Amino acid sequence: MKKKKAAIILGGGISGLSLAFYLRKNGYTKEICILEKSSRVGGWLESQTDQGFFFEKGPRTFRVSRSESLLTLIHDLHLEKELLFSSEGASSKYLFYNQKLQKVPSNPFSFLTSKLTRLLLLSLFREWKIPKNIEDESIHAFISRRFTPEVADSLFDAITTGIYGSDSKTLSISSCFPILKEWEREYGSITKGLFLHKKKKSVYPYKPSHLFTLKSGVGSLVTALEKEIKAEMITGQEGKHLTYKDGRFLVETESASYEAEDLFSAVPAPALAKMLHKDHKELSYLLGSIPYTNLSCVHFGYRKKVLPVTGFGYLVPFKEKEDILGVVFDSEVFSQQSSSEKQTRLTLMLPDRGLPDEKLYQLSVASLHKHLAISDFPDYISLTQCIGAIPKYLVDHQKKISDIQKIRTKELPKLQILGNYLSGASVNDSIAVAREVAEQGLLR
Ligand SMILES: Cc1cc2nc3c(=O)[nH]c(=O)nc-3n(C[C@H](O)[C@H](O)[C@H](O)COP(=O)(O)OP(=O)(O)OC[C@H]3O[C@@H](n4cnc5c(N)ncnc54)[C@H](O)[C@@H]3O)c2cc1C
């Protein structure tokens, strides 16, 4: 029998939950049902304390300057007292470059003297003369063209790995670092853009460069949303098939059918592609052609201080051909989340190569020994396998999204789509899209 609902949100990650919150805030009165595949809502947002060690399984840090929508949600939920800012020491970042751990310069003097940025500095002086290219291109091609291939291989490859867990040679500059492409278009140069662009003033009184989280972890954002949105949550139900007929949507799962007037998809692109496969082949094909990165996150806990340096952590450019992509020094960034001052908590990111857990732990121990000379064996070990972790914004991703939206508007105009595959892979971007959709949702 079909279960009748007024509105269904498919997927209970931060996109789906914040959509429900903003629909309510904008006066949407229909009953909302969130249909979620797994046994809990929150998606990648999950905080866990195990054997006295606190870890985030997914997102863990947010920069004030890039988190206006997230901060607004935190304020809207009255969670501002829960904000936890990183210590000053956490601003130091490192690169494992040329087989050595090197500090990324963080002030003008070190910028001028560091070996890492000297390459960038020299090319800055000629960068403003380089002609524009209005077409999309890979991050690596863009940085090599405007600066040098060495700058692309060292700094930008590592930054890309840190944010997208993927290779700068395949990802799109226009989608991953739109501001750089915008500066090229507007000022003809990144260097000029850096000096001439007007910084947007934040409405929040926090230092733009600070990193933040919530005291009990990002999981508390999920708990607060669950309490606030007063929606029916149906977990353990994976949407398998989606159709639209006679003004109503039909969602079929393994064991039930749900009918709804309004439908919002907040599931990853491949999941929606599968659901539309039978009746909307072209839309399904385009959604299914957005690849996702798989990552393995290894969490190590020690009952003593083992780090030889302080800071946020380090990244490893692909060209170094190491086993890991980077390490976050969790206990240094947010020391207040440790249950004892002596603890060290580290999260290592590894590319998913289908290796058994034991092998991943061995590679992690060996990498920490090689990069940081840590010879202690961790007191606590756990693993988060992140399958379909982050969408890969390949070159011409924006064109693909625009094609998806065109076909959706033609074939399924009442279906609203959201998620981090549209216009930004972060939690902040996901919330921004959800808020936008919630505002449009009322106008329909
Ligand atoms: C390891 C890792 C670290 C990250 N670190 C950061 C960070 O530090 N800062 C930052 O800003 N961002 C970070 N991100 C990115 C951030 O987590 C995501 O952008 C964000 O969580 C996406 O939320 P979402 O709701 O769109 O998707 P998801 O969290 O993927 O939620 C989608 C939900 O849909 C459900 N679902 C899937 N298929 C179906 C179906 N067929 N039917 C019903 N339900 C379905 C899923 O179970 C899931 O609950 C990180 C991501 C990962 C994986």
Coordinates of N, CA and C in Angstrom, one line a residue, residues 136-218:
D136 N 37.1 26.6 -19.1 CA 37.5 25.9 -17.9 C 38.7 25.1 -18.2
E137 N 39.5 24.8 -17.2 CA 40.7 23.9 -17.4 C 41.0 23.3 -16.0
S138 N 42.0 22.3 -16.0 CA 42.2 21.7 -14.7 C 43.0 22.7 -13.8
I139 N 42.9 22.4 -12.5 CA 43.6 23.3 -11.5 C 45.1 23.3 -11.9
H140 N 45.6 22.1 -12.2 CA 47.1 22.0 -12.5 C 47.4 22.8 -13.8
A141 N 46.6 22.7 -14.8 CA 46.9 23.5 -16.1 C 46.8 25.0 -15.8
F142 N 45.8 25.4 -15.0 CA 45.6 26.8 -14.7 C 46.8 27.4 -14.0
I143 N 47.2 26.7 -12.9 CA 48.3 27.2 -12.1 C 49.6 27.1 -12.8
S144 N 49.8 26.1 -13.6 CA 51.0 26.0 -14.4 C 51.1 27.1 -15.4
R145 N 50.0 27.5 -16.0 CA 49.9 28.5 -17.0 C 50.2 29.9 -16.4
R146 N 49.5 30.1 -15.3 CA 49.6 31.5 -14.7 C 50.9 31.6 -13.8
F147 N 51.3 30.5 -13.1 CA 52.5 30.6 -12.3 C 53.5 29.7 -12.9
T148 N 53.8 28.5 -12.3 CA 54.7 27.6 -12.9 C 54.3 26.2 -12.6
P149 N 54.7 25.2 -13.4 CA 54.3 23.8 -13.0 C 54.8 23.4 -11.6
E150 N 55.9 24.0 -11.2 CA 56.4 23.6 -9.8 C 55.4 24.1 -8.7
V151 N 54.8 25.3 -8.9 CA 53.9 25.8 -8.0 C 52.6 24.9 -8.0
A152 N 52.2 24.5 -9.2 CA 51.1 23.6 -9.3 C 51.4 22.3 -8.6
D153 N 52.6 21.7 -8.8 CA 52.9 20.4 -8.2 C 53.0 20.4 -6.7
S154 N 53.5 21.6 -6.2 CA 53.7 21.6 -4.7 C 52.5 22.1 -4.0
L155 N 52.3 23.4 -4.0 CA 51.3 24.0 -3.2 C 49.9 23.6 -3.6
F156 N 49.5 23.8 -4.9 CA 48.1 23.6 -5.3 C 47.7 22.1 -5.3
D157 N 48.6 21.3 -5.7 CA 48.3 19.9 -5.7 C 47.9 19.4 -4.3
A158 N 48.7 19.9 -3.3 CA 48.5 19.5 -1.9 C 47.2 20.1 -1.4
I159 N 46.9 21.4 -1.7 CA 45.7 22.0 -1.3 C 44.5 21.3 -1.8
T160 N 44.6 20.9 -3.1 CA 43.5 20.2 -3.8 C 43.3 18.9 -3.1
T161 N 44.4 18.2 -2.7 CA 44.2 16.9 -2.0 C 43.5 17.1 -0.7
G162 N 43.9 18.2 0.0 CA 43.4 18.4 1.4 C 41.9 18.7 1.3
I163 N 41.4 19.4 0.3 CA 40.0 19.7 0.2 C 39.2 18.6 -0.5
Y164 N 39.7 18.2 -1.6 CA 38.9 17.3 -2.5 C 39.4 15.8 -2.5
G165 N 40.5 15.6 -1.8 CA 41.1 14.2 -1.8 C 41.4 13.7 -3.2
S166 N 41.6 14.6 -4.1 CA 41.8 14.1 -5.5 C 42.9 14.9 -6.2
D167 N 43.2 14.5 -7.4 CA 44.3 15.0 -8.2 C 44.0 16.3 -8.9
S168 N 44.9 17.3 -8.7 CA 44.7 18.6 -9.3 C 44.7 18.6 -10.9
K169 N 45.2 17.4 -11.4 CA 45.3 17.4 -12.9 C 43.9 17.0 -13.5
T170 N 43.0 16.6 -12.7 CA 41.7 16.2 -13.3 C 40.6 17.2 -12.8
L171 N 40.8 17.9 -11.7 CA 39.7 18.7 -11.2 C 39.6 20.1 -11.9
S172 N 38.4 20.7 -11.9 CA 38.2 21.9 -12.6 C 38.5 23.1 -11.7
I173 N 39.3 24.1 -12.3 CA 39.6 25.3 -11.6 C 38.3 26.1 -11.4
S174 N 37.4 26.2 -12.4 CA 36.2 27.0 -12.2 C 35.3 26.5 -11.1
S175 N 35.3 25.2 -10.9 CA 34.4 24.6 -9.9 C 35.0 24.5 -8.5
C176 N 36.3 24.3 -8.5 CA 37.0 24.0 -7.2 C 37.5 25.3 -6.6
F177 N 38.1 26.2 -7.4 CA 38.6 27.5 -6.9 C 38.0 28.6 -7.7
P178 N 36.7 28.8 -7.7 CA 36.1 29.8 -8.6 C 36.6 31.2 -8.5
I179 N 37.1 31.5 -7.3 CA 37.5 32.9 -7.1 C 38.8 33.2 -7.9
L180 N 39.6 32.2 -8.1 CA 40.9 32.4 -8.9 C 40.5 32.7 -10.4
K181 N 39.5 31.9 -10.9 CA 39.1 32.1 -12.3 C 38.4 33.4 -12.4
E182 N 37.7 33.8 -11.4 CA 37.0 35.1 -11.4 C 38.0 36.3 -11.4
W183 N 39.0 36.2 -10.6 CA 40.0 37.2 -10.6 C 40.7 37.3 -12.0
E184 N 41.0 36.2 -12.6 CA 41.6 36.2 -13.9 C 40.7 36.9 -14.9
R185 N 39.4 36.6 -14.8 CA 38.4 37.2 -15.7 C 38.2 38.7 -15.5
E186 N 38.2 39.0 -14.2 CA 37.8 40.4 -13.9 C 39.1 41.3 -13.9
Y187 N 40.2 40.9 -13.3 CA 41.4 41.7 -13.2 C 42.5 41.3 -14.2
G188 N 42.3 40.2 -14.9 CA 43.3 39.7 -15.8 C 44.5 39.1 -15.1
S189 N 44.4 39.0 -13.7 CA 45.5 38.4 -13.0 C 45.1 38.1 -11.6
I190 N 45.7 37.0 -11.1 CA 45.4 36.5 -9.7 C 46.1 37.5 -8.7
T191 N 47.3 37.9 -9.1 CA 48.1 38.8 -8.2 C 47.3 40.1 -8.0
K192 N 46.7 40.7 -9.1 CA 45.9 41.9 -9.0 C 44.7 41.6 -8.2
G193 N 44.0 40.5 -8.5 CA 42.8 40.2 -7.8 C 43.0 40.1 -6.3
L194 N 44.2 39.6 -5.9 CA 44.5 39.4 -4.5 C 44.5 40.8 -3.8
F195 N 45.0 41.8 -4.5 CA 45.1 43.1 -3.9 C 43.8 44.0 -4.1
L196 N 43.2 43.8 -5.2 CA 42.1 44.7 -5.6 C 40.7 44.3 -5.2
H197 N 40.5 42.9 -5.0 CA 39.1 42.5 -4.7 C 38.7 43.0 -3.3
K198 N 37.4 43.3 -3.2 CA 36.9 43.8 -2.0 C 36.4 42.6 -1.1
K199 N 37.0 42.5 0.1 CA 36.6 41.4 0.9 C 35.2 41.6 1.5
K200 N 34.3 40.6 1.4 CA 33.0 40.7 1.9 C 33.1 40.7 3.5
K201 N 32.4 41.7 4.1 CA 32.5 41.8 5.5 C 31.5 40.8 6.2
S202 N 32.0 40.0 7.1 CA 31.2 39.0 7.7 C 30.2 39.7 8.8
V203 N 29.1 39.1 8.9 CA 28.2 39.7 10.0 C 28.5 39.2 11.4
Y204 N 29.4 38.2 11.4 CA 29.8 37.6 12.7 C 31.1 38.2 13.2
P205 N 31.2 38.3 14.5 CA 32.4 39.0 15.1 C 33.6 38.1 15.3
Y206 N 33.8 37.1 14.4 CA 34.9 36.2 14.6 C 36.0 36.5 13.7
K207 N 37.2 36.1 14.1 CA 38.4 36.4 13.2 C 38.3 35.5 11.9
P208 N 38.4 36.1 10.7 CA 38.1 35.3 9.5 C 39.0 34.1 9.3
S209 N 40.3 34.2 9.8 CA 41.2 33.1 9.6 C 41.1 32.0 10.6
H210 N 40.2 32.2 11.6 CA 40.1 31.1 12.6 C 39.3 29.9 12.1
L211 N 39.7 28.8 12.7 CA 39.0 27.5 12.4 C 38.1 27.3 13.6
F212 N 36.9 26.7 13.3 CA 36.0 26.4 14.4 C 35.4 25.0 14.3
T213 N 34.8 24.6 15.4 CA 33.9 23.4 15.4 C 32.9 23.7 16.5
L214 N 32.2 22.6 16.9 CA 31.3 22.7 18.1 C 32.0 21.9 19.2
K215 N 31.8 22.4 20.5 CA 32.5 21.8 21.6 C 32.3 20.3 21.6
S216 N 31.1 19.8 21.4 CA 30.9 18.3 21.5 C 31.0 17.7 20.1
G217 N 31.5 18.4 19.2 CA 31.6 17.9 17.8 C 30.5 18.2 16.9
V218 N 30.7 18.0 15.6 CA 29.7 18.4 14.6 C 28.4 17.6 14.8

